[in-house]
PDB file of C-alpha atoms in Angstrom:
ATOM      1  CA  UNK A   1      76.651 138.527  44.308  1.00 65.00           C
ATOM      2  CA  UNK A   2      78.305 141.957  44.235  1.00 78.00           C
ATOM      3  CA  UNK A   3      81.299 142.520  46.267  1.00 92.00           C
ATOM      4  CA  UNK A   4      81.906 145.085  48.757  1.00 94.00           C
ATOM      5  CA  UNK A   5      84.872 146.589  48.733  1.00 94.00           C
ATOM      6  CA  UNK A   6      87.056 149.669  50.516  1.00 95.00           C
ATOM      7  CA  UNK A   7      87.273 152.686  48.270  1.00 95.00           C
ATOM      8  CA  UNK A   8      90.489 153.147  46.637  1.00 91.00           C
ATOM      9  CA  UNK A   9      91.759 156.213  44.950  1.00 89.00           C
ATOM     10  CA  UNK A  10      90.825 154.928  41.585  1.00 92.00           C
ATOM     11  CA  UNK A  11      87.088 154.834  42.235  1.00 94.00           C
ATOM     12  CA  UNK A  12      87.176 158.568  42.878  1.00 94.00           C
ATOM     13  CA  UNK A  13      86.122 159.680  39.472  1.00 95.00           C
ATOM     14  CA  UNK A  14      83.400 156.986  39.461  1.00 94.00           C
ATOM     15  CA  UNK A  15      82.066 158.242  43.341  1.00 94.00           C
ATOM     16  CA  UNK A  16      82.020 161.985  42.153  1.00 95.00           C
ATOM     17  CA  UNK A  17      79.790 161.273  39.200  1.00 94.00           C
ATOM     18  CA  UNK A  18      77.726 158.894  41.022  1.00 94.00           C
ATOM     19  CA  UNK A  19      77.311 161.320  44.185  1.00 91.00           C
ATOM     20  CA  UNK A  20      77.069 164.249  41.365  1.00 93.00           C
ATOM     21  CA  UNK A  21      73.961 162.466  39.605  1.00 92.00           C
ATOM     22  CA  UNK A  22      71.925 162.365  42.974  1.00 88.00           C
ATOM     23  CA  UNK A  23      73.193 165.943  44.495  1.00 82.00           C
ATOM     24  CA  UNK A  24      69.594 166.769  45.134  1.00 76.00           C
ATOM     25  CA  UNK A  25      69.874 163.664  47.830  1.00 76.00           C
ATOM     26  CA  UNK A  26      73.291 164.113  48.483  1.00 80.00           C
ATOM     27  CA  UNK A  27      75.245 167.601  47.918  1.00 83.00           C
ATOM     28  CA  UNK A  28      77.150 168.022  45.445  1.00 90.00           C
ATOM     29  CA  UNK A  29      81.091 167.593  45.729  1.00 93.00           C
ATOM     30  CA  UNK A  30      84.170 168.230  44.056  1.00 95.00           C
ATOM     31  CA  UNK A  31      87.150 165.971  43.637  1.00 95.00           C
ATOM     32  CA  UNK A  32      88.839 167.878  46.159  1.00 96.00           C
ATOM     33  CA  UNK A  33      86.359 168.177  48.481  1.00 95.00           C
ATOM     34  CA  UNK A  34      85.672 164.173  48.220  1.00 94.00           C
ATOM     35  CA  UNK A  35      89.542 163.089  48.586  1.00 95.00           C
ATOM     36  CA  UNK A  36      89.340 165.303  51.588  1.00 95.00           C
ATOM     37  CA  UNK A  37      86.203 163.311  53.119  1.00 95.00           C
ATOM     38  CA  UNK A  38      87.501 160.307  51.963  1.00 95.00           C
ATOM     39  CA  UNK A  39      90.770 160.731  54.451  1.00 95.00           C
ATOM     40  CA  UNK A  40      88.759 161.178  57.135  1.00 96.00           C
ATOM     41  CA  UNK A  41      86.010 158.706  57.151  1.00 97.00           C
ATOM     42  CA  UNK A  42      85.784 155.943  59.732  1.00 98.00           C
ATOM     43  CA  UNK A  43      83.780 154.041  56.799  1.00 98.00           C
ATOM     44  CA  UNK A  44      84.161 154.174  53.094  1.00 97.00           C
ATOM     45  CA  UNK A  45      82.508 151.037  50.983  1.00 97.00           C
ATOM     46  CA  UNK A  46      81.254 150.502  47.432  1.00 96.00           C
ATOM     47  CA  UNK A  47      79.610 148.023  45.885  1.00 94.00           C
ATOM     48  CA  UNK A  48      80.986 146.050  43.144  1.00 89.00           C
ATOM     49  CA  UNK A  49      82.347 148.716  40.451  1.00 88.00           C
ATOM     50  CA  UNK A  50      80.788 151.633  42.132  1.00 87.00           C
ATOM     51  CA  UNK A  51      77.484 150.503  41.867  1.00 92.00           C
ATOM     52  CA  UNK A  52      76.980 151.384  44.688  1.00 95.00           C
ATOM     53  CA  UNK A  53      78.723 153.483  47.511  1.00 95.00           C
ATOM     54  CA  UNK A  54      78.354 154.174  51.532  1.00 97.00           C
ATOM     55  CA  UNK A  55      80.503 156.824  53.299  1.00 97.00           C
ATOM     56  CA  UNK A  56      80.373 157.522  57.026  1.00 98.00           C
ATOM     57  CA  UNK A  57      82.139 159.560  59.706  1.00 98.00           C
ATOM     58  CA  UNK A  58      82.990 158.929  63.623  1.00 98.00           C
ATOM     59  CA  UNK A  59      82.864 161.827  66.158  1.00 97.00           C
ATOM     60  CA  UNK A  60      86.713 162.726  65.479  1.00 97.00           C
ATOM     61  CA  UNK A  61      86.765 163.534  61.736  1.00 97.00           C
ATOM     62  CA  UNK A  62      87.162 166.950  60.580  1.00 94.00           C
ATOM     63  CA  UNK A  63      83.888 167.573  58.854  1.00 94.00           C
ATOM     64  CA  UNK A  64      81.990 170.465  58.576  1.00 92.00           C
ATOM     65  CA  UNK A  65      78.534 169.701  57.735  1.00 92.00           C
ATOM     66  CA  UNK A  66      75.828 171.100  59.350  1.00 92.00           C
ATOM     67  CA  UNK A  67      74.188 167.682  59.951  1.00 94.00           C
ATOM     68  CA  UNK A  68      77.368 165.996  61.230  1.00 96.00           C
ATOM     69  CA  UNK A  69      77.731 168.731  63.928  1.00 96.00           C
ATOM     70  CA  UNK A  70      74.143 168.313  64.897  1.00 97.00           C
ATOM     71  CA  UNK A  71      75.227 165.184  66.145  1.00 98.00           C
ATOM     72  CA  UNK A  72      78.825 165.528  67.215  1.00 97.00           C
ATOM     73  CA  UNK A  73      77.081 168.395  69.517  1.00 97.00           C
ATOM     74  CA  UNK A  74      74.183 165.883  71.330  1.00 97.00           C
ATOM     75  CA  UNK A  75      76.113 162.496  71.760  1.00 97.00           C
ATOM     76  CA  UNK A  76      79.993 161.711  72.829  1.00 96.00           C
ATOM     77  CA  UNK A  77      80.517 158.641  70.062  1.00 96.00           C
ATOM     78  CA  UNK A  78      78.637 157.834  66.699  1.00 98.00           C
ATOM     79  CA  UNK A  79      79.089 156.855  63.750  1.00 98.00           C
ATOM     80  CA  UNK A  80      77.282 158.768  60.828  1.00 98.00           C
ATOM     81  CA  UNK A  81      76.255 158.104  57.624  1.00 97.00           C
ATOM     82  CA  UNK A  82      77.203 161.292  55.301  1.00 95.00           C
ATOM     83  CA  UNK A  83      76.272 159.453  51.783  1.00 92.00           C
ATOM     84  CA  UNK A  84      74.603 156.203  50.742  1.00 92.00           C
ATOM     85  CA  UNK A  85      73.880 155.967  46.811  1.00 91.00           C
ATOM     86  CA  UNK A  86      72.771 153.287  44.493  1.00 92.00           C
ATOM     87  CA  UNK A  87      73.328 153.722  40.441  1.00 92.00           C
ATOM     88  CA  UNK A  88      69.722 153.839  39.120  1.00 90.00           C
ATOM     89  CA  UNK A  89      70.297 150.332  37.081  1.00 90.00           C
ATOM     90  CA  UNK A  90      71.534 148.718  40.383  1.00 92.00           C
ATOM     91  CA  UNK A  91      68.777 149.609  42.759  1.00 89.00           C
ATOM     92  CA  UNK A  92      66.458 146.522  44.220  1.00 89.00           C
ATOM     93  CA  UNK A  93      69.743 143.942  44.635  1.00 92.00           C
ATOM     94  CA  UNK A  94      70.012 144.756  48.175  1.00 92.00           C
ATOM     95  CA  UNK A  95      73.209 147.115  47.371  1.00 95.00           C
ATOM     96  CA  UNK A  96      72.001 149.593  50.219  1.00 95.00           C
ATOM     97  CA  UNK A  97      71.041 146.944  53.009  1.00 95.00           C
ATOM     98  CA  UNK A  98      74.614 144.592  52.573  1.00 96.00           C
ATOM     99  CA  UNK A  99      76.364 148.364  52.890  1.00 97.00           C
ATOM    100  CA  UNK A 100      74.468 149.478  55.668  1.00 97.00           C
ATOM    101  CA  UNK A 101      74.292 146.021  57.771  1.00 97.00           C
ATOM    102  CA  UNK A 102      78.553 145.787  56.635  1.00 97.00           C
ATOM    103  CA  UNK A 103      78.847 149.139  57.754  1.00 98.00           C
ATOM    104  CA  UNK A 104      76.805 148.334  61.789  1.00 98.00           C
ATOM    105  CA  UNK A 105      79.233 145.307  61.688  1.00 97.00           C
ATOM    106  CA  UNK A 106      82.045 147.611  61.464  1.00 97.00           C
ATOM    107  CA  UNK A 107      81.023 150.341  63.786  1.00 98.00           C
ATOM    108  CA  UNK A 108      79.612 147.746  66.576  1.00 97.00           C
ATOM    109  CA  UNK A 109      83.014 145.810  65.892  1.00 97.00           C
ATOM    110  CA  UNK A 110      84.864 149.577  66.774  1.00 97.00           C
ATOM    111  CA  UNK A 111      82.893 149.831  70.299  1.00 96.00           C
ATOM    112  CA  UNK A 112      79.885 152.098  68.719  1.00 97.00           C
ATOM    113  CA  UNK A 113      76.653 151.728  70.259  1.00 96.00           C
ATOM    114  CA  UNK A 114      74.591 153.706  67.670  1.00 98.00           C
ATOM    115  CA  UNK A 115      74.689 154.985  63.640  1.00 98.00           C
ATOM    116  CA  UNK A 116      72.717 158.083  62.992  1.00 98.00           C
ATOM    117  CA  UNK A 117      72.135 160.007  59.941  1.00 97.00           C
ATOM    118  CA  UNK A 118      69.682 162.267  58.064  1.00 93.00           C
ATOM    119  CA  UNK A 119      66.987 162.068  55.157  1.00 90.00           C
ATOM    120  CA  UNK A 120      65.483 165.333  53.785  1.00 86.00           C
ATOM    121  CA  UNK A 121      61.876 165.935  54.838  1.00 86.00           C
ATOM    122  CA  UNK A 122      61.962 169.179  52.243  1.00 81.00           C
ATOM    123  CA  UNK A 123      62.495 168.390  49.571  1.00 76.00           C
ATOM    124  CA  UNK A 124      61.011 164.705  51.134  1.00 81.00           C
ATOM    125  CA  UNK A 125      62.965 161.428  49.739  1.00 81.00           C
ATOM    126  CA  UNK A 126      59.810 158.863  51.237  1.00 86.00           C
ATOM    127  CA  UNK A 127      62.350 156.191  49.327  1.00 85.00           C
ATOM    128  CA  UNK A 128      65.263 157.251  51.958  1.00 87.00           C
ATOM    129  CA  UNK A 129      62.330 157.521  55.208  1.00 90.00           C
ATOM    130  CA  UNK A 130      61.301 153.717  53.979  1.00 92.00           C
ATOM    131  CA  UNK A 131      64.319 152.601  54.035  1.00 93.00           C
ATOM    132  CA  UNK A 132      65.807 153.573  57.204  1.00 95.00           C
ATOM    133  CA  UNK A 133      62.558 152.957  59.179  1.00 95.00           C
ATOM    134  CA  UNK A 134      62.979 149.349  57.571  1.00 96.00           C
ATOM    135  CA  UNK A 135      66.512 149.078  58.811  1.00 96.00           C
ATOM    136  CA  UNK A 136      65.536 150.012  62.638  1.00 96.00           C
ATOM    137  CA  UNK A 137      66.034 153.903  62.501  1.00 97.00           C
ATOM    138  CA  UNK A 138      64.543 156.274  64.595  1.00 96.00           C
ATOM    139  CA  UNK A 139      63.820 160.186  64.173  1.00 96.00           C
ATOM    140  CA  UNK A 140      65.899 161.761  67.046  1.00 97.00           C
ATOM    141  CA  UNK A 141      65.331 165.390  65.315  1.00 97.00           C
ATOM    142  CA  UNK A 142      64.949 167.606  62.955  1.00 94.00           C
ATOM    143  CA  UNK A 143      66.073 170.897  61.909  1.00 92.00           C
ATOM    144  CA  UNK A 144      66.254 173.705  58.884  1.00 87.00           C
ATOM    145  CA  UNK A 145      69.728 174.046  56.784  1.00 83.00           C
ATOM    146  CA  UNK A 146      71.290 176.402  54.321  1.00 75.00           C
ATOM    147  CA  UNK A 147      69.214 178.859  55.071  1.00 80.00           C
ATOM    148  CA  UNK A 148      65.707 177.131  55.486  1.00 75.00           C
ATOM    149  CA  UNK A 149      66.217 175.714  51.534  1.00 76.00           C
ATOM    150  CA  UNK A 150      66.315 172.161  53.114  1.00 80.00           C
ATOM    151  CA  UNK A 151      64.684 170.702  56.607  1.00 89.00           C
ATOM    152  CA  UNK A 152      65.825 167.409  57.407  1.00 91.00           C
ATOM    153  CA  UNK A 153      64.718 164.531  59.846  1.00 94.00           C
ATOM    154  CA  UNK A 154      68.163 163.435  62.240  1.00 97.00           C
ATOM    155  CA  UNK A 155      67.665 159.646  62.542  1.00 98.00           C
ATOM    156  CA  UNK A 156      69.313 156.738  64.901  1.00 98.00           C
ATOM    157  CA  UNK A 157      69.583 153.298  64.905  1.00 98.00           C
ATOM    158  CA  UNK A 158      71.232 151.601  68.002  1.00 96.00           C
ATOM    159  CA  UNK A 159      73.467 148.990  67.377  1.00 96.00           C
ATOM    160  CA  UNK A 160      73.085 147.645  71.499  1.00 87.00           C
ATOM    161  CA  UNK A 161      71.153 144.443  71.577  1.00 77.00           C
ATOM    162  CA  UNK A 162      67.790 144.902  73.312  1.00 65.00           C
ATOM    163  CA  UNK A 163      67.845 142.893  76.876  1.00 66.00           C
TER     164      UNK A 163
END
């Protein structure tokens, strides 16, 4: 089984080219840019030797994203997920759902009661809406960025227990 493991400052060459490859999904980054996001996430995972890699921010970081503030501006704590990627050889192991299910472990374990993020609805990723409908998420919005050039679908997933 692949190991999770905290992202070090060695695996930032091997992030940037895997977050590079799927910039469509992702946006693209610099190795400045992704040291800085790397300081302040509340969450930071890969699997095995980057096979794999989640990245997520509480309401405190100093991010600047337009999705991020969507959320920072409707709910007092959250945790969101800026980045989740699989290498293209890695994909169907379960990479994605030991990250995510690691990562609600972590965030529950913090006092969080829900994880929230966002999947493109143009240009669609129907891989990205399947899998985070599997995992419990729930559309909460939706809105236009960089100009109308993308619309995306803002998605929750509570991590309370239903009574």
């Amino acid at each position: 089984m692949t190991e999770l493991a905290r992202v070090s400052a060695g695996d930032e060459a091997a992030l940037l080219a895997l977050n590079n490859a799927h910039a469509v999904e992702l946006s693209w980054l610099d190795a400045p840019r992704l040291n800085h996001l790397l300081g302040q996430a509340f969450y930071a995972r890969r699997a095995g030797n980057v096979a794999a890699f989640l990245m997520a921010f509480d309401q405190d970081a100093d991010y600047d994203s337009p999705n991020y503030l969507w959320f920072r501006a409707r709910y007092p704590r959250f945790v969101y997920v800026d980045r989740i990627v699989v290498a293209p050889a890695m994909r169907k192991r379960g990479l994605a759902n030991r990250l995510y299910e690691d990562l609600f472990r972590h965030a529950a374990a913090a006092g969080h009661d829900r994880v929230v993020c966002e999947v493109n609805s143009d240009p669609p990723n129907r891989a990205s809406d399947a899998f985070h409908a599997a995992l419990g998420f729930a559309e909460v919005g939706h809105a236009e960025i960089h100009g109308g050039a993308k619309t995306v679908r803002y998605l929750a997933r509570s991590l309370v227990p239903a009574r």
